Short mmCIF file of C-alpha atoms in Angstrom, two decimals:
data_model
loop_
_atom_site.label_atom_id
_atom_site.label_comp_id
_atom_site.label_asym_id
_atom_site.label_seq_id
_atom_site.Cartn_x
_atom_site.Cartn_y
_atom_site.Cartn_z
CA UNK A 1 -17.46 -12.98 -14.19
CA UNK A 2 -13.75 -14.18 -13.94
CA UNK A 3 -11.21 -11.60 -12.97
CA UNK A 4 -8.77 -10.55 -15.86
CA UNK A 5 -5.69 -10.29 -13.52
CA UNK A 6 -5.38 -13.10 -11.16
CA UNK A 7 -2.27 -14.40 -8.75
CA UNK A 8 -0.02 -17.04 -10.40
CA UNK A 9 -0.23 -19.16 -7.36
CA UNK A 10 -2.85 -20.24 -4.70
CA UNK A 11 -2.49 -16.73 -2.67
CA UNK A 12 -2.41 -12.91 -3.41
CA UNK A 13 1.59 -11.90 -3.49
CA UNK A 14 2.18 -9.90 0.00
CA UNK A 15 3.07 -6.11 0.01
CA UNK A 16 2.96 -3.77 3.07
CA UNK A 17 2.99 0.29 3.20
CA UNK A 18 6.27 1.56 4.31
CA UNK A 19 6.47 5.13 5.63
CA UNK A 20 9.80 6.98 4.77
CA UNK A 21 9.63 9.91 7.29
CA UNK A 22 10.84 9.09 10.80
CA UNK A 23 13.92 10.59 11.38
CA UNK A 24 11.87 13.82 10.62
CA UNK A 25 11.48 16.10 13.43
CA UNK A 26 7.75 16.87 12.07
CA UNK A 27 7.24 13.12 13.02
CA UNK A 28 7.10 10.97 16.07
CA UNK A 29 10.29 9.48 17.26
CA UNK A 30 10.69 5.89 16.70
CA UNK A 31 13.68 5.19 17.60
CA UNK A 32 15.37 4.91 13.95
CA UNK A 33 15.88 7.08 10.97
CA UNK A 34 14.59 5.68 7.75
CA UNK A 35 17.31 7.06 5.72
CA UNK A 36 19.67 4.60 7.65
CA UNK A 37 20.64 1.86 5.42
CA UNK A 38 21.29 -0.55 8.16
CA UNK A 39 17.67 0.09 9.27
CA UNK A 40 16.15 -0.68 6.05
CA UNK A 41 18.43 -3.65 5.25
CA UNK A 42 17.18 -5.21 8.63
CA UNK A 43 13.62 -4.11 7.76
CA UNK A 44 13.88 -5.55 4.79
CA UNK A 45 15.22 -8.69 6.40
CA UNK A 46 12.15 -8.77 8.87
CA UNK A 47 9.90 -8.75 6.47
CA UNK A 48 11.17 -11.11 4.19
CA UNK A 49 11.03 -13.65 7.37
CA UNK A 50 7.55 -12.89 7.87
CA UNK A 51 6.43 -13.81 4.11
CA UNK A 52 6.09 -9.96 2.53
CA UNK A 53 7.18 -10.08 -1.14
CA UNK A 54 7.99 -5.85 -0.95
CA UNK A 55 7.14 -2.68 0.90
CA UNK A 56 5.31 0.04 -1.18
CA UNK A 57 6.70 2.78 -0.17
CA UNK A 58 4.80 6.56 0.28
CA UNK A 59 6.49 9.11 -1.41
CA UNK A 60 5.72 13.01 -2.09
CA UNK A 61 7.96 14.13 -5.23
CA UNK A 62 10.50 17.01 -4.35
CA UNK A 63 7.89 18.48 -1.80
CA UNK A 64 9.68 15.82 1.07
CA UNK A 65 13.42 15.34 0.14
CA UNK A 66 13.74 13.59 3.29
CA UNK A 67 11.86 11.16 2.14
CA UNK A 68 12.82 11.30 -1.36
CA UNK A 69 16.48 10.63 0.27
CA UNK A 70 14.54 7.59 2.49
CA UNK A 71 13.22 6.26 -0.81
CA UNK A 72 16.98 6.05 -2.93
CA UNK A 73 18.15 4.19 -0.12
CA UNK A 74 14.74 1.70 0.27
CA UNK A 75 15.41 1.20 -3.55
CA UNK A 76 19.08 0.28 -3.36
CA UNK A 77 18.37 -2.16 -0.10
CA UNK A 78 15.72 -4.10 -1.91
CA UNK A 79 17.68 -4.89 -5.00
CA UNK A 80 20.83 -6.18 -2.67
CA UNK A 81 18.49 -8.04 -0.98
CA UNK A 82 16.02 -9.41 -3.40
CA UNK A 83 13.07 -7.59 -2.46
CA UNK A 84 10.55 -5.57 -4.34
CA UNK A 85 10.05 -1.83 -3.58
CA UNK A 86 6.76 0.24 -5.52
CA UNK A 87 5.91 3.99 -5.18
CA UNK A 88 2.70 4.81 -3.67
CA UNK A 89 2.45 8.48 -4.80
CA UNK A 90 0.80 10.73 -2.10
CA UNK A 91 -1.02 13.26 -3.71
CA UNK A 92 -0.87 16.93 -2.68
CA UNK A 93 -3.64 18.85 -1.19
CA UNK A 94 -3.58 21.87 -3.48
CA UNK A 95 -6.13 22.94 -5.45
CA UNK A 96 -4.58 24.89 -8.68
CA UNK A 97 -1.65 23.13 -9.97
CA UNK A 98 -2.29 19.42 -8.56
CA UNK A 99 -2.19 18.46 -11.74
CA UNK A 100 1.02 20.23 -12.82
CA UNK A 101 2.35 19.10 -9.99
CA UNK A 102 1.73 15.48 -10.55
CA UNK A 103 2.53 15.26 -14.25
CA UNK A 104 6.35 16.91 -12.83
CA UNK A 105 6.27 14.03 -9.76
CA UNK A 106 5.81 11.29 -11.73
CA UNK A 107 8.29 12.50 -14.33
CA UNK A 108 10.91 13.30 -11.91
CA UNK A 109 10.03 9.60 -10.52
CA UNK A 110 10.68 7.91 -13.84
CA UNK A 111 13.93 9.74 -14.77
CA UNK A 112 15.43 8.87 -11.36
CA UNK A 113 14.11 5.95 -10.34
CA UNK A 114 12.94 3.61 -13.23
CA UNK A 115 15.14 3.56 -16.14
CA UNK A 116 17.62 1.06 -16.85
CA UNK A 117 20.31 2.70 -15.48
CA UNK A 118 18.44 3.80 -11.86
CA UNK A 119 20.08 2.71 -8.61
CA UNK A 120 18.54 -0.56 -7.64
CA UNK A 121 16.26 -0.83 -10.59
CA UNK A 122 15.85 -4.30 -10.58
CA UNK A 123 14.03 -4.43 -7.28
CA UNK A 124 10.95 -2.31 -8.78
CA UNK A 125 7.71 -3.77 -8.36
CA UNK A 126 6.80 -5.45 -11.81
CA UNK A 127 3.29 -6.33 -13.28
CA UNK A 128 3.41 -8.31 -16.48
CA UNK A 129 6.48 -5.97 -17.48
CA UNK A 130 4.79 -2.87 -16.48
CA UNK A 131 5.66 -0.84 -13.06
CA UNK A 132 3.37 -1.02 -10.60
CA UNK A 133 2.55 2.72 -9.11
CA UNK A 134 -0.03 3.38 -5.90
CA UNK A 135 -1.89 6.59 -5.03
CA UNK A 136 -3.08 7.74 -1.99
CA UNK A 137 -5.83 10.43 -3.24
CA UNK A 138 -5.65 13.49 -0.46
CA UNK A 139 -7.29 16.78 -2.03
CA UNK A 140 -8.71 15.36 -4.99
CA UNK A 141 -7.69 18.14 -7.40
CA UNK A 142 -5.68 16.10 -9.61
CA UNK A 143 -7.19 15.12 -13.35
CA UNK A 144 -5.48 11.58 -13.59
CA UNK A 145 -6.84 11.30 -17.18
CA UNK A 146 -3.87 13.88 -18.36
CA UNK A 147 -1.35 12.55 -16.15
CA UNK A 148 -2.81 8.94 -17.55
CA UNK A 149 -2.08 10.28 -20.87
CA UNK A 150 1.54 11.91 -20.49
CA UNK A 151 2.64 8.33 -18.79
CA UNK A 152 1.61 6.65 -21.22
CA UNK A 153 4.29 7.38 -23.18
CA UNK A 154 6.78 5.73 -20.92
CA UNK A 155 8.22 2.88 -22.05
CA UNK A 156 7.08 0.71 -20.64
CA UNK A 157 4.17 2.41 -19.17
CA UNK A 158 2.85 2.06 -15.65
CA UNK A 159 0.11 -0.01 -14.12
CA UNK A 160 -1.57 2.73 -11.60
CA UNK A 161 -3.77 1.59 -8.58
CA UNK A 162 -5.33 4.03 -6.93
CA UNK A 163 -6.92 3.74 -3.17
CA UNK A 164 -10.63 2.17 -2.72
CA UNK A 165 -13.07 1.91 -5.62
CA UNK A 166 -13.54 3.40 -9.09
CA UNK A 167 -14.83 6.95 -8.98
CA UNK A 168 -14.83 10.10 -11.87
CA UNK A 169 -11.20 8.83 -13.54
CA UNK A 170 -11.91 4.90 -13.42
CA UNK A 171 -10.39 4.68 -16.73
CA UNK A 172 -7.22 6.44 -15.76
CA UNK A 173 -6.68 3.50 -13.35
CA UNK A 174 -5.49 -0.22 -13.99
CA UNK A 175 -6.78 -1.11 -10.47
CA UNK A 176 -8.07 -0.67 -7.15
CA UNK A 177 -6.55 -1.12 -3.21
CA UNK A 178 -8.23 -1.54 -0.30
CA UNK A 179 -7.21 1.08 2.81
CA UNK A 180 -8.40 1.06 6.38
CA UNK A 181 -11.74 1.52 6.92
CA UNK A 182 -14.51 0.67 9.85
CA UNK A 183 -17.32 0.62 7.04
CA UNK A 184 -20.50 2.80 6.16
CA UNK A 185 -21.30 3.04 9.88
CA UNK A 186 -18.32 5.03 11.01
CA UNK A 187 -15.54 4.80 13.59
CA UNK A 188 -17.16 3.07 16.61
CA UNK A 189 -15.74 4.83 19.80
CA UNK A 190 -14.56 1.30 20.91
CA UNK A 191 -12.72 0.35 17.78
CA UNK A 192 -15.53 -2.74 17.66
CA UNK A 193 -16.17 -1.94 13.77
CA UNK A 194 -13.03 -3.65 12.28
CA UNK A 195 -13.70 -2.92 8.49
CA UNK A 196 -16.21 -6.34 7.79
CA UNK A 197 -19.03 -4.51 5.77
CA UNK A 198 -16.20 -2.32 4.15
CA UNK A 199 -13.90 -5.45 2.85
CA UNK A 200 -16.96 -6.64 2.17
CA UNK A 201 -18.61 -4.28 -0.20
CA UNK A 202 -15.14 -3.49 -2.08
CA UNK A 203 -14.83 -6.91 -3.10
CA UNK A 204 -17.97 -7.73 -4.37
CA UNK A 205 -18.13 -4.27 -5.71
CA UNK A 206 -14.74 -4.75 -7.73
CA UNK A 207 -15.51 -9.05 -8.98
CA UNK A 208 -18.61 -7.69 -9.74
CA UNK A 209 -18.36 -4.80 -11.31
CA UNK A 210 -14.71 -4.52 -12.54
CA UNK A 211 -13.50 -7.82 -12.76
CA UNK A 212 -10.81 -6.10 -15.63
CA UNK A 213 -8.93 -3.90 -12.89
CA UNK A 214 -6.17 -5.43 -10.83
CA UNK A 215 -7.48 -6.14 -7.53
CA UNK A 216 -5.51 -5.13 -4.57
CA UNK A 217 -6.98 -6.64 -1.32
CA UNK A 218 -6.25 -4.98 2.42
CA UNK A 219 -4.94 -6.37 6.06
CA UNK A 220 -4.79 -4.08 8.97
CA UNK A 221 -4.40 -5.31 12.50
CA UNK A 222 -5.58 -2.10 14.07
CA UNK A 223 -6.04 1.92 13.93
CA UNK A 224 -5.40 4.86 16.39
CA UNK A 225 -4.21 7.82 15.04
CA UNK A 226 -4.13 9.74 18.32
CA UNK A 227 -0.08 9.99 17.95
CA UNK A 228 -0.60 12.05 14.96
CA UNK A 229 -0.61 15.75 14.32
CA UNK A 230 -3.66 15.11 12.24
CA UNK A 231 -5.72 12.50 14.21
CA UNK A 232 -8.82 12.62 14.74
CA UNK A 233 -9.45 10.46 17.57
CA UNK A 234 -10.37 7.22 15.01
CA UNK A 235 -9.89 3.50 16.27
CA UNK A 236 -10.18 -0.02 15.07
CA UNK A 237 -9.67 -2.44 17.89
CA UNK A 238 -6.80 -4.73 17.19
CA UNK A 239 -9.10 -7.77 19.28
CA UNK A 240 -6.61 -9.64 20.26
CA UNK A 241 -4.55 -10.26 16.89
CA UNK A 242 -8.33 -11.31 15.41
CA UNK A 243 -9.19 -7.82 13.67
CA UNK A 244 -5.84 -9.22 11.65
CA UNK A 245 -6.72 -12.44 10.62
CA UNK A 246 -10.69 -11.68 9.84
CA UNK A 247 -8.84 -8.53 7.27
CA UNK A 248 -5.96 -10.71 5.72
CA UNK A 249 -8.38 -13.94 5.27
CA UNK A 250 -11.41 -12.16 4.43
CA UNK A 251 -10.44 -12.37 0.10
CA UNK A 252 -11.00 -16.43 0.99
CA UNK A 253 -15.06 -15.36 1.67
CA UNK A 254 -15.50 -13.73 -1.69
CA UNK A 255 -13.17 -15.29 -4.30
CA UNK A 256 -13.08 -19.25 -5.45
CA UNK A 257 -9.21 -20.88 -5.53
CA UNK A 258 -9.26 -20.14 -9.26
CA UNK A 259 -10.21 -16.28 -8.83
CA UNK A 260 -7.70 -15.31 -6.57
CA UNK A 261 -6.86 -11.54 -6.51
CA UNK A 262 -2.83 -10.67 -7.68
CA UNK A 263 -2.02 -8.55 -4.37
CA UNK A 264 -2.74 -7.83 -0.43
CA UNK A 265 -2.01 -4.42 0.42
CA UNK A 266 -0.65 -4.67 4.32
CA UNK A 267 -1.75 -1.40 6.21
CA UNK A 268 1.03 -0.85 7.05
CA UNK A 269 4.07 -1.89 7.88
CA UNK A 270 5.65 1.20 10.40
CA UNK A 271 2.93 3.75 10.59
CA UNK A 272 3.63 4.11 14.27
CA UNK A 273 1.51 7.96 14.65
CA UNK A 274 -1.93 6.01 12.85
CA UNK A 275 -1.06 2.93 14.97
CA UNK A 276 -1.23 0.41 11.96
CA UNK A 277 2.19 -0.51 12.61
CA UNK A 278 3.05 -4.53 11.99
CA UNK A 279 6.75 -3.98 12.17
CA UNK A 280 7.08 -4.91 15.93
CA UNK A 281 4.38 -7.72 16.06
CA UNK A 282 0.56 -7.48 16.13
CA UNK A 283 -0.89 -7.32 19.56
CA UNK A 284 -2.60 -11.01 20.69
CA UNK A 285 -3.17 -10.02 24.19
CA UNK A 286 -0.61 -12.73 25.58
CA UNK A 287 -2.18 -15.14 24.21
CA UNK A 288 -0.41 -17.99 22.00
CA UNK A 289 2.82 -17.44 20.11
CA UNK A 290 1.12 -14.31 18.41
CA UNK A 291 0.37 -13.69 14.52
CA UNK A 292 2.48 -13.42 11.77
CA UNK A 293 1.92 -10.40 9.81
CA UNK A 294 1.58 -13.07 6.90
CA UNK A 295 -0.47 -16.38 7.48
CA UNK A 296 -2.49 -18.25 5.36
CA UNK A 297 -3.79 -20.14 8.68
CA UNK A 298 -7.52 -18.65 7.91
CA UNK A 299 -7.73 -17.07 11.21
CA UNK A 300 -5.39 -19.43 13.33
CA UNK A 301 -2.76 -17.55 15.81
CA UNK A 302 0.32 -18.57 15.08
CA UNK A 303 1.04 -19.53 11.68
CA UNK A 304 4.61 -19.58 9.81
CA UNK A 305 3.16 -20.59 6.43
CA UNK A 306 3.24 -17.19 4.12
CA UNK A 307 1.10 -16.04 1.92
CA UNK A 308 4.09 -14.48 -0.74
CA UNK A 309 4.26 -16.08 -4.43
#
């Protein structure tokens, strides 16, 4: 079946995950704050060299003003610089009022961040005319179907993508986004499963099954969340730059040049405590003039060419 939403050009448009709380003293030190405007602007500047169209940025409502505060700024940047910016909402762990809570999020997000008269509006992330809104699913408690319904009424109304593929709300959702993920076997103690059979399986799953949802596909160049206060000891083995390429090409294995999916998803851009960090280079092991975070090479070290509309 053809795909309903496809990418106006010969390539998926390039986004990558932006976290918004170092600076944080619950957080790693990185050696930046990401309230700093000068940091984003030359972030923003980075990435733009390297072929990403926007950062989609994770944000938790009033429960993280810091990086509420992180976000205004991210917004402003991008519109001075002529970048994109989305939301990716992170949902909150609480079983009672997730809901509630979401419904007030998203509203709060809307009123101060995408009107007409917002700070940096211009820069939002646009879909045919529609904002484009993430979600990272954590407890699970949320009924999207009502918050579906109350944004619905926003004018215009969102486009929401929420993370891997369509489960009890599918109908709340305009699309799917591939995350980090080793596959049905499991984290392999030597980071050797790279996310093949997962990439694998979402794709078909999604042409084949909901070829009317937006399709986001998913690029990671490696995973060790031993930094974090959460961790849990996981790894994907960056191989030498190649765990990169085989994740950013693999959309060429299941989708013809005329059935090419709207979006990559780069995980991520500065996750530095889950070690998916692409900010400071992917590791090649010395070898070559090392990967772009955006190449279109097909698994060539390397390449300038990007992968952006």
């Amino acid at each position: 079946m053809r795909l309903k939403y496809r990418a106006t050009g010969n390539s998926p448009q390039v986004l990558a995950v932006y976290e918004a709380w170092f600076g944080h003293p619950r957080h790693i030190s990185v050696g930046y704050s990401s309230q700093d405007p000068d940091v984003i602007d030359r972030q923003i500047k980075s990435a733009k060299a390297m072929g990403i169209t926007g950062f989609v940025v994770d944000w938790y409502g009033d429960r993280e003003p810091f990086i509420n505060r992180a976000y205004s700024e991210m917004q402003k940047a991008a519109a001075d610089n002529h970048f994109q910016v989305a939301m990716m909402y992170d949902e909150t762990n609480h079983e009672d009022d997730a809901t509630d809570v979401a419904i007030a999020d998203f509203t709060m997000f809307h009123d101060t961040y995408l009107t007409t008269k917002s700070e940096g509006y211009s820069s939002y992330l646009m879909y045919q005319g529609h904002p484009v809104i993430f979600i990272f699913p954590k407890g699970g408690h949320t009924n999207w179907d009502k918050v579906r319904a109350v944004v619905n009424t926003w004018d215009p109304s969102p486009i929401l993508i929420q993370e891997n593929l369509p489960g009890q709300y599918a109908n709340a959702f305009d699309g799917f986004y591939a995350w980090v993920n080793p596959g049905d076997k499991g984290w392999a103690p030597d980071g050797s499963d790279w996310g093949e059979q997962y990439l694998s399986h979402f794709y078909e799953t999604m042409k084949t099954k909901y070829p009317d949802k937006i399709i986001v596909g998913g690029a990671w160049s490696t995973f060790d969340d031993s930094k974090a206060s959460w961790g849990l000891n996981r790894h994907i083995a960056a191989r030498c730059g190649q765990t990169y390429q085989d994740t950013f090409n693999y959309w060429r294995k299941e989708f013809p040049p005329d059935q090419v999916p709207p979006f990559i998803l780069l995980d991520t851009w500065n996750d530095y405590e889950e070690g998916t960090a692409m900010e400071r280079g992917i590791d090649t092991c010395g070898k070559g003039n090392g990967v772009k975070p955006v190449s279109t090479a097909g698994g060539k070290a390397g390449s300038t060419s990007s992968a952006g509309r």
